[in-house]
């Protein structure tokens, strides 16, 4: 009977060792997963930040281009209007024709 007890005790010790190994493996796996998640999050934040900066720069350049184009059009229109001479006689004639109708 003592030999049977020794065998049972040995099997129980093997089971406890397997349980400890399993817990250790699970702990290591959890640590690796957490480290990988942290690294992945950092990489995502870095890439996201770079993408946002790129988009913001493109938007800034597009806005500047539109603003410059608008200002150029306004300046051109002002120059065109300022170069026109007033024809007071023609205006008065047109006004008289309009009023007399």
N, CA and C atoms as an extended XYZ file, in Angstrom:
303
Properties=species:S:1:pos:R:3:atomname:S:1:resname:S:1:resid:I:1 pbc="F F F"
N         0.810       -1.184        0.000 N   UNK     1
C         0.000        0.000        0.000 CA  UNK     1
C         0.860        1.257        0.000 C   UNK     1
N         1.967        1.207        0.658 N   UNK     2
C         2.862        2.340        0.720 CA  UNK     2
C         3.384        2.710       -0.654 C   UNK     2
N         3.632        1.680       -1.453 N   UNK     3
C         4.109        1.946       -2.803 CA  UNK     3
C         3.018        2.630       -3.624 C   UNK     3
N         1.777        2.219       -3.452 N   UNK     4
C         0.660        2.852       -4.166 CA  UNK     4
C         0.517        4.301       -3.735 C   UNK     4
N         0.684        4.564       -2.457 N   UNK     5
C         0.604        5.928       -1.939 CA  UNK     5
C         1.726        6.784       -2.511 C   UNK     5
N         2.911        6.185       -2.638 N   UNK     6
C         4.031        6.923       -3.215 CA  UNK     6
C         3.745        7.286       -4.676 C   UNK     6
N         3.165        6.349       -5.408 N   UNK     7
C         2.831        6.595       -6.817 CA  UNK     7
C         1.773        7.692       -6.911 C   UNK     7
N         0.744        7.603       -6.060 N   UNK     8
C        -0.322        8.628       -6.063 CA  UNK     8
C         0.264        9.980       -5.685 C   UNK     8
N         1.117        9.999       -4.673 N   UNK     9
C         1.749       11.254       -4.245 CA  UNK     9
C         2.613       11.826       -5.371 C   UNK     9
N         3.316       10.970       -6.063 N   UNK    10
C         4.150       11.400       -7.192 CA  UNK    10
C         3.278       11.981       -8.313 C   UNK    10
N         2.179       11.315       -8.609 N   UNK    11
C         1.272       11.816       -9.652 CA  UNK    11
C         0.664       13.163       -9.252 C   UNK    11
N         0.316       13.315       -7.969 N   UNK    12
C        -0.214       14.590       -7.495 CA  UNK    12
C         0.836       15.697       -7.599 C   UNK    12
N         2.076       15.376       -7.310 N   UNK    13
C         3.161       16.355       -7.429 CA  UNK    13
C         3.346       16.759       -8.901 C   UNK    13
N         3.264       15.789       -9.803 N   UNK    14
C         3.360       16.090      -11.237 CA  UNK    14
C         2.208       17.007      -11.652 C   UNK    14
N         1.018       16.737      -11.136 N   UNK    15
C        -0.143       17.581      -11.449 CA  UNK    15
C         0.057       18.996      -10.906 C   UNK    15
N         0.561       19.138       -9.696 N   UNK    16
C         0.821       20.468       -9.131 CA  UNK    16
C         1.882       21.203       -9.957 C   UNK    16
N         2.910       20.499      -10.378 N   UNK    17
C         3.960       21.104      -11.203 CA  UNK    17
C         3.386       21.550      -12.552 C   UNK    17
N         2.527       20.724      -13.120 N   UNK    18
C         1.884       21.096      -14.390 CA  UNK    18
C         1.019       22.328      -14.204 C   UNK    18
N         0.331       22.410      -13.079 N   UNK    19
C        -0.513       23.564      -12.790 CA  UNK    19
C         0.343       24.825      -12.649 C   UNK    19
N         1.469       24.709      -11.932 N   UNK    20
C         2.371       25.852      -11.776 CA  UNK    20
C         2.944       26.275      -13.136 C   UNK    20
N         3.287       25.314      -13.965 N   UNK    21
C         3.819       25.608      -15.295 CA  UNK    21
C         2.766       26.316      -16.145 C   UNK    21
N         1.535       25.839      -16.041 N   UNK    22
C         0.445       26.458      -16.795 CA  UNK    22
C         0.218       27.899      -16.347 C   UNK    22
N         0.205       28.142      -15.034 N   UNK    23
C         0.016       29.492      -14.509 CA  UNK    23
C         1.170       30.386      -14.953 C   UNK    23
N         2.380       29.871      -14.886 N   UNK    24
C         3.551       30.639      -15.306 CA  UNK    24
C         3.468       30.978      -16.799 C   UNK    24
N         3.085       30.007      -17.601 N   UNK    25
C         2.952       30.239      -19.043 CA  UNK    25
C         1.861       31.272      -19.326 C   UNK    25
N         0.763       31.204      -18.607 N   UNK    26
C        -0.333       32.160      -18.794 CA  UNK    26
C         0.123       33.569      -18.403 C   UNK    26
N         0.869       33.654      -17.294 N   UNK    27
C         1.387       34.952      -16.852 CA  UNK    27
C         2.334       35.539      -17.895 C   UNK    27
N         3.223       34.711      -18.411 N   UNK    28
C         4.147       35.180      -19.448 CA  UNK    28
C         3.395       35.606      -20.715 C   UNK    28
N         2.403       34.838      -21.077 N   UNK    29
C         1.608       35.179      -22.261 CA  UNK    29
C         0.881       36.507      -22.055 C   UNK    29
N         0.309       36.698      -20.870 N   UNK    30
C        -0.376       37.964      -20.569 CA  UNK    30
C         0.593       39.147      -20.632 C   UNK    30
N         1.806       38.962      -20.111 N   UNK    31
C         2.806       40.022      -20.156 CA  UNK    31
C         3.199       40.350      -21.598 C   UNK    31
N         3.389       39.315      -22.409 N   UNK    32
C         3.745       39.526      -23.823 CA  UNK    32
C         2.613       40.228      -24.567 C   UNK    32
N         1.379       39.836      -24.280 N   UNK    33
C         0.223       40.471      -24.933 CA  UNK    33
C         0.133       41.938      -24.525 C   UNK    33
N         0.338       42.215      -23.250 N   UNK    34
C         0.282       43.599      -22.769 CA  UNK    34
C         1.391       44.432      -23.405 C   UNK    34
N         2.586       43.872      -23.505 N   UNK    35
C         3.709       44.588      -24.122 CA  UNK    35
C         3.430       44.841      -25.605 C   UNK    35
N         2.891       43.839      -26.279 N   UNK    36
C         2.572       44.002      -27.699 CA  UNK    36
C         1.471       45.046      -27.891 C   UNK    36
N         0.482       45.034      -27.009 N   UNK    37
C        -0.601       46.022      -27.088 CA  UNK    37
C        -0.049       47.437      -26.866 C   UNK    37
N         0.823       47.586      -25.887 N   UNK    38
C         1.434       48.897      -25.612 CA  UNK    38
C         2.236       49.372      -26.814 C   UNK    38
N         3.037       48.484      -27.375 N   UNK    39
C         3.839       48.835      -28.557 CA  UNK    39
C         2.934       49.194      -29.733 C   UNK    39
N         1.891       48.430      -29.924 N   UNK    40
C         0.946       48.695      -31.008 CA  UNK    40
C         0.249       50.038      -30.821 C   UNK    40
N        -0.170       50.322      -29.595 N   UNK    41
C        -0.820       51.613      -29.308 CA  UNK    41
C         0.129       52.777      -29.568 C   UNK    41
N         1.373       52.632      -29.146 N   UNK    42
C         2.360       53.687      -29.381 CA  UNK    42
C         2.582       53.907      -30.878 C   UNK    42
N         2.682       52.820      -31.619 N   UNK    43
C         2.894       52.925      -33.065 CA  UNK    43
C         1.675       53.576      -33.726 C   UNK    43
N         0.479       53.189      -33.295 N   UNK    44
C        -0.738       53.790      -33.849 CA  UNK    44
C        -0.757       55.285      -33.581 C   UNK    44
N        -0.466       55.673      -32.334 N   UNK    45
C        -0.478       57.097      -31.978 CA  UNK    45
C         0.537       57.864      -32.810 C   UNK    45
N         1.701       57.283      -33.015 N   UNK    46
C         2.740       57.941      -33.810 CA  UNK    46
C         2.266       58.125      -35.253 C   UNK    46
N         1.765       57.059      -35.861 N   UNK    47
C         1.298       57.137      -37.246 CA  UNK    47
C         0.100       58.071      -37.378 C   UNK    47
N        -0.796       58.031      -36.393 N   UNK    48
C        -1.970       58.904      -36.411 CA  UNK    48
C        -1.540       60.360      -36.333 C   UNK    48
N        -0.597       60.640      -35.440 N   UNK    49
C        -0.100       62.003      -35.272 CA  UNK    49
C         0.560       62.496      -36.561 C   UNK    49
N         1.343       61.642      -37.190 N   UNK    50
C         1.990       62.016      -38.457 CA  UNK    50
C         0.947       62.286      -39.540 C   UNK    50
N        -0.080       61.453      -39.604 N   UNK    51
C        -1.133       61.639      -40.607 CA  UNK    51
C        -1.885       62.944      -40.367 C   UNK    51
N        -2.173       63.245      -39.107 N   UNK    52
C        -2.879       64.489      -38.775 CA  UNK    52
C        -2.032       65.690      -39.168 C   UNK    52
N        -0.735       65.640      -38.851 N   UNK    53
C         0.158       66.745      -39.222 CA  UNK    53
C         0.184       66.943      -40.734 C   UNK    53
N         0.249       65.841      -41.472 N   UNK    54
C         0.277       65.923      -42.935 CA  UNK    54
C        -1.016       66.529      -43.478 C   UNK    54
N        -2.138       66.089      -42.956 N   UNK    55
C        -3.434       66.613      -43.401 CA  UNK    55
C        -3.559       68.089      -43.051 C   UNK    55
N        -3.142       68.464      -41.840 N   UNK    56
C        -3.213       69.864      -41.430 CA  UNK    56
C        -2.323       70.738      -42.314 C   UNK    56
N        -1.148       70.243      -42.663 N   UNK    57
C        -0.238       71.012      -43.524 CA  UNK    57
C        -0.842       71.177      -44.920 C   UNK    57
N        -1.428       70.110      -45.452 N   UNK    58
C        -2.074       70.206      -46.767 CA  UNK    58
C        -3.233       71.198      -46.724 C   UNK    58
N        -4.000       71.166      -45.638 N   UNK    59
C        -5.123       72.100      -45.498 CA  UNK    59
C        -4.619       73.533      -45.392 C   UNK    59
N        -3.540       73.733      -44.644 N   UNK    60
C        -2.967       75.075      -44.506 CA  UNK    60
C        -2.492       75.601      -45.858 C   UNK    60
N        -1.827       74.744      -46.621 N   UNK    61
C        -1.337       75.158      -47.941 CA  UNK    61
C        -2.499       75.445      -48.898 C   UNK    61
N        -3.527       74.607      -48.848 N   UNK    62
C        -4.695       74.823      -49.707 CA  UNK    62
C        -5.390       76.130      -49.340 C   UNK    62
N        -5.523       76.403      -48.055 N   UNK    63
C        -6.154       77.644      -47.600 CA  UNK    63
C        -5.341       78.852      -48.051 C   UNK    63
N        -4.012       78.758      -47.930 N   UNK    64
C        -3.149       79.859      -48.360 CA  UNK    64
C        -3.289       80.085      -49.867 C   UNK    64
N        -3.322       79.000      -50.622 N   UNK    65
C        -3.462       79.109      -52.073 CA  UNK    65
C        -4.789       79.779      -52.439 C   UNK    65
N        -5.860       79.384      -51.765 N   UNK    66
C        -7.175       79.974      -52.038 CA  UNK    66
C        -7.189       81.446      -51.646 C   UNK    66
N        -6.614       81.760      -50.490 N   UNK    67
C        -6.567       83.151      -50.024 CA  UNK    67
C        -5.752       84.009      -50.990 C   UNK    67
N        -4.599       83.499      -51.420 N   UNK    68
C        -3.760       84.242      -52.368 CA  UNK    68
C        -4.474       84.446      -53.695 C   UNK    68
N        -5.150       83.409      -54.173 N   UNK    69
C        -5.882       83.499      -55.434 CA  UNK    69
C        -7.014       84.518      -55.333 C   UNK    69
N        -7.732       84.500      -54.227 N   UNK    70
C        -8.828       85.451      -54.024 CA  UNK    70
C        -8.294       86.876      -53.968 C   UNK    70
N        -7.208       87.058      -53.238 N   UNK    71
C        -6.620       88.395      -53.127 CA  UNK    71
C        -6.131       88.878      -54.492 C   UNK    71
N        -5.552       87.992      -55.252 N   UNK    72
C        -5.089       88.340      -56.601 CA  UNK    72
C        -6.263       88.755      -57.480 C   UNK    72
N        -7.366       88.020      -57.389 N   UNK    73
C        -8.564       88.360      -58.174 CA  UNK    73
C        -9.125       89.710      -57.747 C   UNK    73
N        -9.160       89.948      -56.431 N   UNK    74
C        -9.653       91.239      -55.932 CA  UNK    74
C        -8.758       92.383      -56.399 C   UNK    74
N        -7.455       92.202      -56.313 N   UNK    75
C        -6.522       93.239      -56.759 CA  UNK    75
C        -6.677       93.510      -58.249 C   UNK    75
N        -6.850       92.449      -59.017 N   UNK    76
C        -7.035       92.599      -60.463 CA  UNK    76
C        -8.326       93.366      -60.761 C   UNK    76
N        -9.378       93.026      -60.040 N   UNK    77
C       -10.662       93.701      -60.231 CA  UNK    77
C       -10.550       95.174      -59.844 C   UNK    77
N        -9.889       95.471      -58.736 N   UNK    78
C        -9.697       96.853      -58.301 CA  UNK    78
C        -8.890       97.638      -59.329 C   UNK    78
N        -7.823       97.024      -59.835 N   UNK    79
C        -7.006       97.687      -60.857 CA  UNK    79
C        -7.823       97.964      -62.113 C   UNK    79
N        -8.623       96.984      -62.498 N   UNK    80
C        -9.461       97.139      -63.689 CA  UNK    80
C       -10.464       98.267      -63.495 C   UNK    80
N       -11.083       98.332      -62.326 N   UNK    81
C       -12.061       99.382      -62.055 CA  UNK    81
C       -11.409      100.757      -61.933 C   UNK    81
N       -10.242      100.801      -61.325 N   UNK    82
C        -9.592      102.104      -61.145 CA  UNK    82
C        -9.046      102.648      -62.457 C   UNK    82
N        -8.809      101.790      -63.426 N   UNK    83
C        -8.286      102.261      -64.704 CA  UNK    83
C        -9.401      102.767      -65.631 C   UNK    83
N       -10.646      102.517      -65.264 N   UNK    84
C       -11.764      102.998      -66.084 CA  UNK    84
C       -11.956      104.505      -65.878 C   UNK    84
N       -12.247      105.168      -66.956 N   UNK    85
C       -12.541      106.607      -66.866 CA  UNK    85
C       -14.043      106.781      -66.809 C   UNK    85
N       -14.468      107.746      -66.024 N   UNK    86
C       -15.904      108.013      -65.941 CA  UNK    86
C       -16.321      108.867      -67.135 C   UNK    86
N       -17.372      108.416      -67.782 N   UNK    87
C       -17.944      109.166      -68.898 CA  UNK    87
C       -19.227      109.809      -68.385 C   UNK    87
N       -19.068      110.981      -67.795 N   UNK    88
C       -20.175      111.676      -67.152 CA  UNK    88
C       -21.259      112.009      -68.172 C   UNK    88
N       -20.870      112.446      -69.374 N   UNK    89
C       -21.858      112.810      -70.402 CA  UNK    89
C       -22.716      111.605      -70.780 C   UNK    89
N       -22.106      110.459      -70.977 N   UNK    90
C       -22.864      109.268      -71.357 CA  UNK    90
C       -23.795      108.849      -70.219 C   UNK    90
N       -23.318      108.950      -68.981 N   UNK    91
C       -24.141      108.597      -67.836 CA  UNK    91
C       -25.352      109.534      -67.738 C   UNK    91
N       -25.089      110.839      -67.878 N   UNK    92
C       -26.191      111.798      -67.806 CA  UNK    92
C       -27.194      111.572      -68.922 C   UNK    92
N       -26.704      111.274      -70.099 N   UNK    93
C       -27.592      111.008      -71.240 CA  UNK    93
C       -28.451      109.774      -70.974 C   UNK    93
N       -27.832      108.734      -70.472 N   UNK    94
C       -28.568      107.501      -70.153 CA  UNK    94
C       -29.590      107.770      -69.063 C   UNK    94
N       -29.227      108.538      -68.082 N   UNK    95
C       -30.134      108.877      -66.997 CA  UNK    95
C       -31.332      109.686      -67.492 C   UNK    95
N       -31.068      110.644      -68.358 N   UNK    96
C       -32.150      111.448      -68.920 CA  UNK    96
C       -33.103      110.600      -69.744 C   UNK    96
N       -32.542      109.661      -70.543 N   UNK    97
C       -33.397      108.771      -71.338 CA  UNK    97
C       -34.253      107.886      -70.424 C   UNK    97
N       -33.678      107.432      -69.352 N   UNK    98
C       -34.395      106.557      -68.425 CA  UNK    98
C       -35.516      107.325      -67.729 C   UNK    98
N       -35.212      108.520      -67.283 N   UNK    99
C       -36.209      109.333      -66.569 CA  UNK    99
C       -37.322      109.789      -67.512 C   UNK    99
N       -36.987      110.102      -68.729 N   UNK   100
C       -37.989      110.635      -69.659 CA  UNK   100
C       -38.943      109.566      -70.172 C   UNK   100
N       -38.679      108.363      -69.965 N   UNK   101
C       -39.550      107.292      -70.481 CA  UNK   101
C       -40.794      107.159      -69.686 C   UNK   101
